[in-house]
Coordinates of C-alpha atoms (C1' of nucleotides) in Angstrom, one line a residue:
Chain A
M1 CA 57.5 -10.2 -12.5
M2 CA 54.1 -10.3 -14.4
D3 CA 52.8 -6.7 -15.0
I4 CA 49.8 -6.5 -16.9
V5 CA 48.8 -2.6 -18.3
A6 CA 47.5 -3.0 -21.3
D7 CA 43.4 -3.3 -19.3
T8 CA 44.1 -3.0 -15.5
P9 CA 41.6 -5.5 -13.9
A10 CA 38.9 -4.0 -11.6
G11 CA 41.5 -4.7 -8.5
H12 CA 44.4 -6.6 -7.2
L13 CA 43.1 -9.4 -4.4
L14 CA 45.4 -11.0 -2.5
V15 CA 43.7 -14.3 -1.1
V16 CA 45.5 -16.4 2.2
D17 CA 44.4 -19.3 3.1
D18 CA 46.6 -22.4 3.7
D19 CA 44.1 -24.6 1.9
R20 CA 46.0 -25.0 -1.4
D21 CA 42.6 -26.1 -3.4
I22 CA 40.8 -22.8 -2.0
C23 CA 43.5 -20.8 -2.9
V24 CA 43.1 -21.8 -6.3
L25 CA 39.7 -22.1 -6.9
L26 CA 39.5 -18.5 -5.5
K27 CA 42.1 -17.2 -7.8
R28 CA 40.4 -18.9 -11.0
F29 CA 36.7 -17.8 -9.5
L30 CA 38.1 -14.0 -9.0
T31 CA 39.8 -14.0 -12.0
R32 CA 37.5 -14.8 -14.2
Q33 CA 35.7 -12.1 -12.4
G34 CA 38.0 -9.6 -14.0
F35 CA 40.4 -9.3 -11.0
R36 CA 43.8 -9.9 -10.1
V37 CA 44.8 -12.4 -7.8
T38 CA 47.8 -13.4 -5.7
T39 CA 47.8 -15.9 -3.1
A40 CA 49.7 -16.9 0.1
G41 CA 49.3 -19.8 2.0
D42 CA 50.7 -18.2 5.1
G43 CA 51.2 -14.9 7.2
G44 CA 54.8 -15.3 5.7
E45 CA 53.6 -14.7 2.1
M46 CA 50.7 -12.4 2.8
I47 CA 53.7 -9.9 4.3
R48 CA 55.6 -10.5 1.3
A49 CA 52.9 -9.9 -1.1
L50 CA 51.7 -6.8 0.5
A51 CA 55.6 -5.6 -0.1
D52 CA 55.9 -6.7 -3.4
W53 CA 52.3 -5.8 -4.9
K54 CA 49.7 -3.0 -4.4
I55 CA 46.8 -5.0 -2.9
D56 CA 43.4 -3.4 -3.1
L57 CA 42.0 -6.1 -0.9
V58 CA 42.8 -9.3 1.3
I59 CA 40.8 -11.9 1.8
L60 CA 42.4 -13.5 5.2
D61 CA 41.1 -16.9 6.6
L62 CA 41.2 -16.9 9.6
M63 CA 42.6 -20.5 10.7
L64 CA 46.1 -20.2 9.4
P65 CA 49.1 -22.5 10.2
G66 CA 51.5 -20.3 12.7
K67 CA 50.3 -17.1 13.6
D68 CA 46.2 -17.2 13.0
G69 CA 44.7 -15.0 10.8
L70 CA 42.8 -12.9 13.8
S71 CA 46.8 -11.7 14.7
L72 CA 47.6 -11.0 11.2
C73 CA 44.0 -9.0 11.1
R74 CA 45.2 -7.1 13.4
D75 CA 48.8 -6.6 12.5
L76 CA 47.6 -5.3 9.1
R77 CA 45.3 -3.0 10.5
K78 CA 48.2 -0.9 12.8
T79 CA 50.5 -0.9 9.8
S80 CA 48.1 -0.7 6.6
R81 CA 44.7 0.9 5.5
V82 CA 44.3 -2.7 3.3
P83 CA 40.6 -3.6 3.2
I84 CA 39.8 -7.4 4.7
V85 CA 37.6 -9.7 4.4
M86 CA 37.7 -12.9 6.8
L87 CA 37.0 -16.3 5.7
T88 CA 35.5 -18.1 8.6
V89 CA 34.0 -21.2 9.5
M90 CA 30.6 -22.1 10.1
G91 CA 29.6 -21.8 13.4
E92 CA 32.5 -20.2 15.1
E93 CA 30.2 -17.6 15.8
N94 CA 32.4 -15.8 18.4
D95 CA 35.7 -15.5 15.9
R96 CA 33.0 -14.2 13.6
I97 CA 32.5 -11.0 15.6
K98 CA 36.0 -10.8 16.9
G99 CA 37.1 -10.8 13.7
F100 CA 34.6 -7.5 13.2
D101 CA 36.5 -6.7 16.5
D102 CA 39.7 -6.7 15.0
G103 CA 39.4 -4.4 12.3
A104 CA 37.9 -6.8 9.5
D105 CA 35.5 -4.9 7.3
D106 CA 33.8 -7.7 6.4
Y107 CA 33.5 -11.4 6.8
I108 CA 31.7 -14.8 4.7
A109 CA 31.4 -18.2 6.6
K110 CA 33.2 -21.1 5.0
P111 CA 31.4 -23.2 3.2
F112 CA 30.6 -19.7 1.2
N113 CA 29.0 -19.2 -2.3
P114 CA 31.4 -17.5 -4.3
H115 CA 28.6 -14.9 -5.5
E116 CA 28.4 -13.8 -2.7
L117 CA 31.4 -13.4 -1.6
L118 CA 32.0 -11.5 -5.2
A119 CA 29.3 -9.5 -3.4
R120 CA 31.1 -8.5 -0.6
I121 CA 34.1 -8.2 -2.0
K122 CA 32.6 -5.5 -4.3
A123 CA 30.6 -3.6 -1.5
V124 CA 33.6 -3.4 0.4
L125 CA 35.9 -2.2 -2.3
Y126 CA 33.1 0.3 -2.6
R127 CA 33.0 1.6 1.0
T128 CA 36.5 1.7 0.9
R129 CA 36.5 3.4 -2.2
M130 CA 39.7 2.2 -3.4
V131 CA 38.1 0.7 -6.6
P132 CA 35.1 1.8 -8.7
P133 CA 32.7 -0.7 -7.4
A134 CA 31.6 -2.2 -11.3
P135 CA 33.6 -3.0 -13.9
R136 CA 34.7 -0.1 -15.8
G137 CA 33.6 0.3 -19.1
G138 CA 37.2 -1.0 -21.1
T139 CA 37.0 -4.4 -18.8
G140 CA 33.8 -6.1 -20.8
R141 CA 35.6 -5.4 -24.3
V142 CA 35.3 -7.9 -26.7
L143 CA 36.5 -8.0 -30.2
W144 CA 35.6 -10.4 -33.3
F145 CA 37.9 -10.8 -36.4
E146 CA 37.8 -13.1 -38.3
N147 CA 37.1 -16.6 -37.1
W148 CA 38.3 -15.4 -33.2
R149 CA 36.7 -13.8 -30.3
L150 CA 38.9 -12.0 -27.8
D151 CA 37.5 -10.9 -24.6
V152 CA 40.0 -8.1 -23.5
G153 CA 38.6 -8.6 -20.3
L154 CA 38.6 -12.0 -19.6
R155 CA 42.1 -11.9 -21.1
C156 CA 40.9 -15.2 -23.4
L157 CA 41.0 -15.8 -26.8
K158 CA 38.3 -18.3 -28.6
S159 CA 38.0 -19.8 -31.6
S160 CA 34.2 -19.6 -33.5
N161 CA 34.4 -23.2 -32.6
G162 CA 34.3 -22.8 -29.4
T163 CA 37.9 -24.0 -28.6
L164 CA 40.0 -21.7 -26.3
V165 CA 43.4 -20.7 -27.1
D166 CA 46.3 -20.7 -24.7
L167 CA 48.1 -17.6 -25.1
S168 CA 50.2 -16.0 -22.8
T169 CA 50.4 -12.8 -21.2
A170 CA 53.2 -11.8 -23.6
E171 CA 51.1 -12.9 -26.5
F172 CA 47.9 -11.9 -25.3
D173 CA 49.3 -8.3 -25.0
L174 CA 50.5 -8.6 -28.2
L175 CA 47.5 -9.6 -29.7
A176 CA 45.4 -7.1 -27.8
A177 CA 47.7 -4.1 -29.6
F178 CA 47.2 -5.3 -32.8
V179 CA 43.6 -6.1 -32.5
E180 CA 43.2 -2.7 -31.5
H181 CA 44.7 -0.9 -33.9
P182 CA 43.9 -3.1 -37.4
R183 CA 45.3 -1.7 -40.4
Q184 CA 48.1 0.4 -39.1
V185 CA 51.4 -0.2 -39.6
L186 CA 53.1 -1.0 -36.6
S187 CA 56.6 -0.2 -36.1
R188 CA 58.7 -2.6 -33.6
D189 CA 59.2 0.0 -30.8
Q190 CA 55.4 0.7 -31.4
L191 CA 54.3 -2.6 -30.6
L192 CA 56.8 -3.1 -27.7
D193 CA 55.0 0.3 -26.2
L194 CA 51.6 -1.1 -26.8
A195 CA 52.3 -4.3 -25.7
R196 CA 54.5 -3.6 -22.8
G197 CA 53.1 -0.1 -21.8
K198 CA 56.9 0.5 -22.0
V199 CA 59.7 2.3 -24.2
E200 CA 62.4 0.1 -24.0
I201 CA 66.1 0.8 -24.9
P202 CA 67.7 -0.7 -27.8
F203 CA 66.5 -2.5 -31.2
D204 CA 65.4 -5.8 -29.9
R205 CA 64.1 -8.9 -32.5
K206 CA 61.6 -9.7 -29.4
I207 CA 58.9 -8.8 -31.5
D208 CA 59.8 -10.9 -33.7
M209 CA 59.8 -13.9 -32.1
Q210 CA 56.3 -13.1 -30.3
V211 CA 54.9 -12.3 -33.6
C212 CA 56.3 -15.2 -34.9
R213 CA 54.7 -17.4 -32.0
L214 CA 51.5 -15.5 -32.2
R215 CA 51.6 -16.5 -36.0
L216 CA 52.0 -20.5 -35.2
K217 CA 48.5 -20.0 -32.7
I218 CA 46.0 -18.0 -34.9
E219 CA 47.5 -18.2 -38.1
E220 CA 45.7 -20.8 -40.2
N221 CA 48.6 -21.1 -42.0
P222 CA 51.8 -19.5 -40.2
K223 CA 54.0 -19.6 -43.8
Q224 CA 51.4 -17.3 -45.6
P225 CA 49.7 -14.9 -42.8
Q226 CA 47.0 -13.9 -42.9
L227 CA 46.2 -11.8 -40.1
I228 CA 49.8 -10.4 -38.9
Q229 CA 51.5 -9.7 -42.3
T230 CA 54.7 -7.8 -42.0
V231 CA 55.5 -5.2 -43.5
R232 CA 59.5 -4.9 -44.4
G233 CA 61.5 -2.1 -43.0
G234 CA 58.3 -1.0 -41.0
G235 CA 56.9 -3.5 -38.5
Y236 CA 53.4 -5.5 -39.0
V237 CA 50.2 -4.5 -39.6
F238 CA 47.0 -6.5 -38.6
T239 CA 44.7 -7.1 -41.6
A240 CA 41.7 -8.8 -40.3
K241 CA 38.6 -6.4 -40.2
V242 CA 37.6 -5.9 -36.4
S243 CA 34.1 -5.5 -34.5
H244 CA 33.8 -4.4 -31.2
V245 CA 30.6 -5.9 -28.8
E246 CA 30.3 -3.9 -25.7
K247 CA 30.0 -6.6 -22.9
P248 CA 27.3 -5.5 -20.6
A249 CA 28.0 -5.3 -17.0
A250 CA 28.0 -8.6 -15.3
Chain B
M1 CA 17.3 -27.7 -35.4
M2 CA 18.1 -24.0 -33.7
D3 CA 18.7 -20.6 -34.7
I4 CA 20.9 -18.2 -34.3
V5 CA 18.8 -15.6 -34.1
A6 CA 19.4 -12.0 -32.6
D7 CA 15.9 -10.8 -31.5
T8 CA 15.7 -13.1 -28.5
P9 CA 18.2 -14.6 -26.1
A10 CA 16.1 -18.0 -27.1
G11 CA 17.3 -21.3 -27.7
H12 CA 17.1 -25.0 -27.1
L13 CA 17.7 -25.9 -23.4
L14 CA 18.6 -29.2 -21.8
V15 CA 17.0 -29.6 -17.9
V16 CA 18.8 -32.6 -16.6
D17 CA 17.4 -33.7 -13.1
D18 CA 16.3 -36.9 -11.7
D19 CA 13.3 -34.8 -10.1
R20 CA 10.1 -35.2 -12.5
D21 CA 8.7 -32.6 -11.1
I22 CA 11.8 -30.0 -11.0
C23 CA 11.8 -31.3 -14.6
V24 CA 8.0 -29.8 -15.1
L25 CA 8.2 -26.8 -13.3
L26 CA 11.5 -25.6 -14.5
K27 CA 9.8 -26.6 -18.6
R28 CA 7.0 -24.8 -17.8
F29 CA 8.8 -21.6 -16.4
L30 CA 11.7 -21.5 -18.9
T31 CA 9.1 -22.2 -21.9
R32 CA 7.2 -19.3 -21.3
Q33 CA 10.5 -17.1 -21.4
G34 CA 11.1 -18.0 -24.6
F35 CA 13.2 -21.1 -24.8
R36 CA 12.8 -24.2 -26.0
V37 CA 13.1 -27.1 -23.6
T38 CA 14.1 -30.3 -23.3
T39 CA 14.4 -32.8 -20.7
A40 CA 16.5 -35.7 -19.1
G41 CA 16.2 -37.9 -16.1
D42 CA 19.7 -39.3 -16.5
G43 CA 23.1 -39.1 -17.8
G44 CA 21.8 -41.8 -20.5
E45 CA 19.3 -39.2 -21.3
M46 CA 21.1 -36.3 -20.9
I47 CA 23.9 -38.0 -23.9
R48 CA 20.9 -38.9 -26.4
A49 CA 19.5 -35.5 -25.8
L50 CA 22.3 -34.1 -26.9
A51 CA 23.4 -36.1 -30.1
D52 CA 20.0 -35.5 -31.1
W53 CA 19.5 -32.0 -30.5
K54 CA 21.9 -28.7 -31.3
I55 CA 21.6 -27.9 -27.5
D56 CA 22.7 -24.4 -26.2
L57 CA 22.7 -24.9 -22.7
V58 CA 22.5 -27.5 -20.4
I59 CA 21.3 -27.1 -16.7
L60 CA 22.7 -30.0 -14.5
D61 CA 21.5 -31.4 -11.5
L62 CA 24.6 -32.3 -9.4
M63 CA 22.7 -34.9 -7.8
L64 CA 21.7 -37.5 -10.3
P65 CA 21.1 -41.7 -10.1
G66 CA 23.9 -43.7 -11.3
K67 CA 26.9 -41.3 -12.4
D68 CA 26.7 -37.7 -10.6
G69 CA 26.5 -34.6 -12.6
L70 CA 29.5 -33.7 -11.6
S71 CA 31.2 -36.6 -13.7
L72 CA 28.4 -36.1 -16.7
C73 CA 30.4 -32.6 -16.3
R74 CA 33.3 -33.6 -16.5
D75 CA 33.0 -35.1 -19.4
L76 CA 30.5 -33.4 -21.5
R77 CA 33.6 -30.8 -21.0
K78 CA 36.1 -33.2 -22.7
T79 CA 33.6 -33.7 -25.5
S80 CA 31.6 -30.5 -25.9
R81 CA 31.7 -26.5 -24.8
V82 CA 28.1 -26.4 -24.8
P83 CA 27.4 -24.2 -21.8
I84 CA 26.5 -25.9 -18.3
V85 CA 24.7 -24.1 -15.2
M86 CA 24.8 -27.0 -12.4
L87 CA 22.1 -27.2 -9.8
T88 CA 23.4 -27.7 -6.5
V89 CA 21.8 -28.6 -3.2
M90 CA 22.5 -25.8 -0.7
G91 CA 25.1 -26.4 2.2
E92 CA 27.1 -28.6 -0.7
E93 CA 29.4 -26.0 -1.1
N94 CA 32.5 -27.5 -2.0
D95 CA 31.1 -29.3 -4.5
R96 CA 29.5 -26.2 -5.5
I97 CA 32.8 -24.5 -6.2
K98 CA 34.3 -28.1 -7.9
G99 CA 31.5 -27.6 -10.3
F100 CA 33.7 -24.9 -11.6
D101 CA 36.5 -26.4 -11.3
D102 CA 34.9 -29.1 -13.4
G103 CA 34.0 -26.7 -16.5
A104 CA 30.3 -25.4 -15.4
D105 CA 30.0 -21.6 -16.5
D106 CA 27.3 -21.1 -13.5
Y107 CA 25.8 -22.7 -10.9
I108 CA 22.8 -22.1 -8.7
A109 CA 21.6 -23.6 -5.3
K110 CA 18.5 -25.3 -4.9
P111 CA 16.4 -23.8 -3.3
F112 CA 16.6 -21.0 -6.1
N113 CA 14.5 -18.1 -7.7
P114 CA 13.0 -19.0 -11.3
H115 CA 14.6 -15.7 -12.1
E116 CA 17.9 -15.7 -11.1
L117 CA 18.0 -19.4 -13.1
L118 CA 16.9 -17.1 -15.6
A119 CA 19.1 -14.4 -15.6
R120 CA 21.9 -16.9 -15.0
I121 CA 21.3 -18.4 -18.5
K122 CA 21.1 -15.3 -20.1
A123 CA 24.1 -14.1 -18.8
V124 CA 25.5 -17.6 -19.6
L125 CA 24.6 -17.4 -23.5
Y126 CA 25.4 -13.8 -23.6
R127 CA 29.3 -14.7 -22.8
T128 CA 29.8 -17.6 -24.8
R129 CA 27.4 -17.6 -27.7
M130 CA 29.4 -17.3 -30.5
V131 CA 28.2 -14.6 -32.4
P132 CA 29.3 -15.0 -36.4
P133 CA 32.4 -13.2 -37.5
A134 CA 31.6 -9.9 -39.2
P135 CA 32.2 -10.2 -43.0
R136 CA 35.1 -8.4 -44.2
G137 CA 34.6 -4.9 -45.4
G138 CA 35.5 -3.0 -47.9
T139 CA 38.8 -4.3 -47.7
G140 CA 37.8 -7.1 -50.1
R141 CA 38.5 -5.2 -53.2
V142 CA 39.3 -7.6 -56.0
L143 CA 40.4 -6.5 -59.8
W144 CA 40.5 -8.4 -62.4
F145 CA 42.5 -8.0 -65.9
E146 CA 43.6 -10.1 -68.3
N147 CA 43.8 -13.6 -66.4
W148 CA 44.7 -12.4 -63.2
R149 CA 42.3 -11.8 -60.0
L150 CA 44.2 -9.9 -57.8
D151 CA 42.9 -9.8 -54.4
V152 CA 44.1 -6.5 -52.6
G153 CA 42.4 -7.5 -49.1
L154 CA 44.3 -10.8 -49.1
R155 CA 47.4 -9.8 -50.9
C156 CA 47.2 -12.3 -53.4
L157 CA 47.5 -12.9 -57.0
K158 CA 45.8 -15.5 -58.9
S159 CA 45.8 -17.1 -62.5
S160 CA 42.5 -17.8 -63.9
N161 CA 43.1 -21.4 -63.4
G162 CA 43.9 -20.9 -60.2
T163 CA 47.3 -21.0 -59.4
L164 CA 48.9 -19.2 -56.6
V165 CA 51.7 -16.4 -57.8
D166 CA 54.4 -15.5 -55.0
L167 CA 54.6 -11.6 -54.9
S168 CA 56.7 -10.4 -52.3
T169 CA 55.0 -7.2 -50.4
A170 CA 57.0 -4.9 -52.8
E171 CA 56.3 -6.5 -56.0
F172 CA 52.6 -6.6 -54.7
D173 CA 53.0 -3.0 -54.0
L174 CA 53.6 -2.2 -57.0
L175 CA 51.4 -4.4 -58.7
A176 CA 49.0 -2.7 -57.1
A177 CA 49.9 1.0 -57.9
F178 CA 49.8 -0.2 -61.6
V179 CA 46.9 -1.9 -61.1
E180 CA 44.7 1.2 -59.7
H181 CA 45.9 3.1 -62.2
P182 CA 45.5 1.4 -65.5
R183 CA 46.6 3.6 -68.9
Q184 CA 48.4 6.3 -66.9
V185 CA 52.0 6.5 -67.6
L186 CA 53.7 6.8 -64.3
S187 CA 56.9 7.9 -63.6
R188 CA 58.9 6.5 -61.6
D189 CA 58.8 8.6 -58.5
Q190 CA 54.9 8.0 -59.0
L191 CA 55.6 4.9 -58.4
L192 CA 57.9 5.2 -55.9
D193 CA 55.1 6.9 -54.4
L194 CA 52.1 5.1 -55.0
A195 CA 54.1 1.5 -54.4
R196 CA 55.8 2.8 -50.6
G197 CA 53.8 5.8 -49.7
K198 CA 57.0 7.5 -49.2
V199 CA 58.6 9.7 -51.7
E200 CA 61.8 9.1 -51.9
I201 CA 64.9 11.2 -52.5
P202 CA 67.3 10.5 -55.1
F203 CA 66.6 8.9 -58.7
D204 CA 67.0 5.3 -58.2
R205 CA 66.5 2.4 -60.7
K206 CA 64.6 0.7 -58.1
I207 CA 62.0 0.4 -59.9
D208 CA 62.9 -0.5 -62.8
M209 CA 64.2 -3.9 -61.4
Q210 CA 61.3 -4.2 -59.4
V211 CA 59.3 -3.5 -62.8
C212 CA 62.0 -6.3 -64.1
R213 CA 60.9 -8.6 -61.0
L214 CA 57.3 -8.3 -61.9
R215 CA 57.5 -8.5 -65.4
L216 CA 59.2 -12.3 -64.8
K217 CA 55.9 -13.0 -62.4
I218 CA 53.4 -12.1 -64.8
E219 CA 54.0 -11.3 -68.3
E220 CA 53.3 -14.2 -70.2
N221 CA 57.0 -13.7 -72.5
P222 CA 58.6 -10.7 -70.2
K223 CA 60.9 -9.9 -73.0
Q224 CA 57.6 -8.4 -75.1
P225 CA 55.7 -7.6 -72.0
Q226 CA 51.9 -7.2 -72.8
L227 CA 51.0 -5.4 -69.6
I228 CA 53.5 -3.2 -68.0
Q229 CA 54.6 -1.3 -71.0
T230 CA 58.2 1.0 -71.0
V231 CA 57.4 4.6 -71.9
R232 CA 60.7 5.8 -72.7
G233 CA 61.9 9.0 -71.0
G234 CA 58.3 8.9 -69.3
G235 CA 57.9 5.9 -67.2
Y236 CA 55.5 3.0 -67.3
V237 CA 52.4 2.2 -68.5
F238 CA 49.8 -0.4 -67.3
T239 CA 47.8 -1.3 -70.3
A240 CA 45.4 -3.9 -69.1
K241 CA 41.4 -3.6 -69.0
V242 CA 41.1 -4.0 -65.6
S243 CA 37.9 -4.7 -63.9
H244 CA 36.5 -4.1 -60.4
V245 CA 34.6 -6.3 -58.3
E246 CA 33.5 -5.9 -54.8
K247 CA 33.7 -9.1 -52.6
P248 CA 30.8 -10.5 -51.4
A249 CA 30.4 -10.9 -47.8
A250 CA 31.7 -14.4 -47.3
Chain C
dA1 C1' 63.2 -25.6 -0.7
dA2 C1' 64.1 -28.2 -4.9
dA3 C1' 62.5 -29.8 -9.3
dA4 C1' 59.5 -29.6 -13.0
dG5 C1' 57.4 -27.2 -16.7
dT6 C1' 56.5 -22.2 -18.8
dT7 C1' 57.2 -18.3 -21.1
dT8 C1' 60.4 -15.3 -22.7
dG9 C1' 64.5 -13.3 -24.6
dT10 C1' 69.0 -14.1 -27.3
dA11 C1' 72.2 -15.6 -30.7
dA12 C1' 72.6 -17.3 -34.9
dC13 C1' 72.1 -19.2 -39.1
dG14 C1' 69.7 -19.3 -43.3
dA15 C1' 66.3 -17.6 -47.0
dA16 C1' 63.7 -13.9 -48.7
dT17 C1' 64.2 -9.7 -50.0
dT18 C1' 65.9 -5.5 -51.9
dG19 C1' 69.2 -2.4 -53.4
dT20 C1' 73.5 -1.0 -56.3
dA21 C1' 76.8 -2.0 -60.2
dA22 C1' 78.0 -3.0 -64.1
dC23 C1' 77.2 -4.4 -68.3
dA24 C1' 74.7 -5.9 -72.6
dA25 C1' 70.9 -4.2 -75.6
dG26 C1' 67.8 -0.8 -78.3
dG27 C1' 66.5 3.1 -79.6
dG28 C1' 66.9 7.8 -81.8
dC29 C1' 69.4 11.1 -84.0
dA30 C1' 73.5 13.0 -86.7
Chain D
dT1 C1' 76.5 3.5 -89.1
dG2 C1' 78.7 5.4 -85.1
dC3 C1' 77.7 8.2 -80.5
dC4 C1' 75.0 9.5 -76.8
dC5 C1' 71.4 8.1 -73.5
dT6 C1' 68.1 5.2 -71.4
dT7 C1' 66.1 0.3 -70.5
dG8 C1' 66.9 -4.7 -69.3
dT9 C1' 69.2 -8.0 -66.8
dT10 C1' 72.7 -10.5 -64.6
dA11 C1' 75.9 -11.0 -60.1
dC12 C1' 76.3 -9.6 -56.2
dA13 C1' 76.1 -7.2 -51.5
dA14 C1' 73.3 -5.7 -48.0
dT15 C1' 69.0 -6.2 -45.5
dT16 C1' 65.5 -8.1 -43.4
dC17 C1' 62.6 -11.7 -41.7
dG18 C1' 61.5 -16.5 -40.0
dT19 C1' 62.9 -20.0 -37.0
dT20 C1' 65.4 -23.1 -34.5
dA21 C1' 67.8 -23.9 -30.4
dC22 C1' 69.3 -22.9 -26.0
dA23 C1' 69.3 -20.0 -22.1
dA24 C1' 67.5 -17.2 -18.4
dA25 C1' 63.4 -15.8 -16.0
dC26 C1' 58.9 -17.1 -13.8
dT27 C1' 55.4 -20.3 -11.9
dT28 C1' 53.4 -24.3 -9.6
dT29 C1' 54.4 -28.7 -7.8
dT30 C1' 56.5 -32.0 -5.1

DNA sequence: AAAAGTTTGTAACGAATTGTAACAAGGGCA
DNA sequence: TGCCCTTGTTACAATTCGTTACAAACTTTT
């Protein structure tokens, strides 16, 4: 259950399509645009996802194995007010209109232009007022330290030579906590709180491990760490100078 | 030769398209917009251009004679991080999305609005351009005394011959306290305070131990200490002459 | 749904660091 | 010199941290 608290995405989308490729590509694209994306291959998975998460918008393929998208759309509307964008296939004009009839908030024909889909998603989200239309101020935060560029919105870390460093969620959150509180000694409890957003019960050594792993990825020489230094009996400090850069709205 | 300057997002673009007209038109337009533009008609020319110049962004047509744009895109991504904007033809929707999958940073469908292309180029350049990291600020305080160089920012101590002396955190802090208060008699309480930032309760002999250990590491002859001298009944004094040096921006 | 691959958390061991105790050494003063 | 007091040093014990190995929890693939 990955729960991201540090920087909430623009919204949580659910893509329902039986074509795995489409799911993957859409997930990648929309994630890059700042959304959190969950995918489902059929109606069952969709129901489950909707039960498990608070979904802001559903992108629903018209043709699905088992129960088709239209019926799902209808069903959904009976039980929920979640906005729906239907994916239809070029030429199925009738179905398209039916899609509207059956409660979809918008539709888009496959093959589609991802940017157009994005625009529709934003428009629907805006209309339904679930989420502010543009990514909020914090989303585009980009931070520099040493030779690193940390894009909080995109949740990625690049070296200045351009190589992308692969950080897991937990690693990213921890690093973000450090970078956003440079030159402060952060106790393990504080770090746990900052990185997970939760106050965990017992004194743990999770953080130690996490720090160790993080150091392996971002320190030149992990044995003599420059960025994350340990304060015996206190916690850890991030010692680099951090410069903030505000990314303009896309 | 390229310039990394802040005034304009201008840069050196490489347009790869087998359609000579497109190349010419794009070159004219983009040049007017302040970019330096090189064109290539196929993959071979592209490779050569990339070798000859420092290209900031590649505009790559999807359909090319010989090796097509997609494979080129993939290849390029393996060897370089240069941003890529793909040109696709309306209707090649699958390829379009695949372009994303294969590492393009953005794409635009032909026929396109030049201004839209311009906007995409700028956006990609902004997203991907690496700004040199900010120099480390005042934290780079460096202090000299005798034959030693104490880098407070890097928390390391070097001998003038370059050998690095390995100090533990507590040792470093204690030394820093001394070096930053030269020629002052510092009581044990003061030292405790300066080095740990805390006022500890009972009178201890911790400091004595630390001083002893520090002397072993930095004194030529620990039995007859020159740098840290003890003041009987008072504490310790750091007697060396200290010169401050502000570290230049890296 | 099983399997393979990731990521995260636990346990444990070893190493480094720091504090305590004990005693030796040295200084000042009668 | 001999006695008290302070400091230096050694030995040892107690923390604390880094890291490896492994298990549990999740994800993604098949």
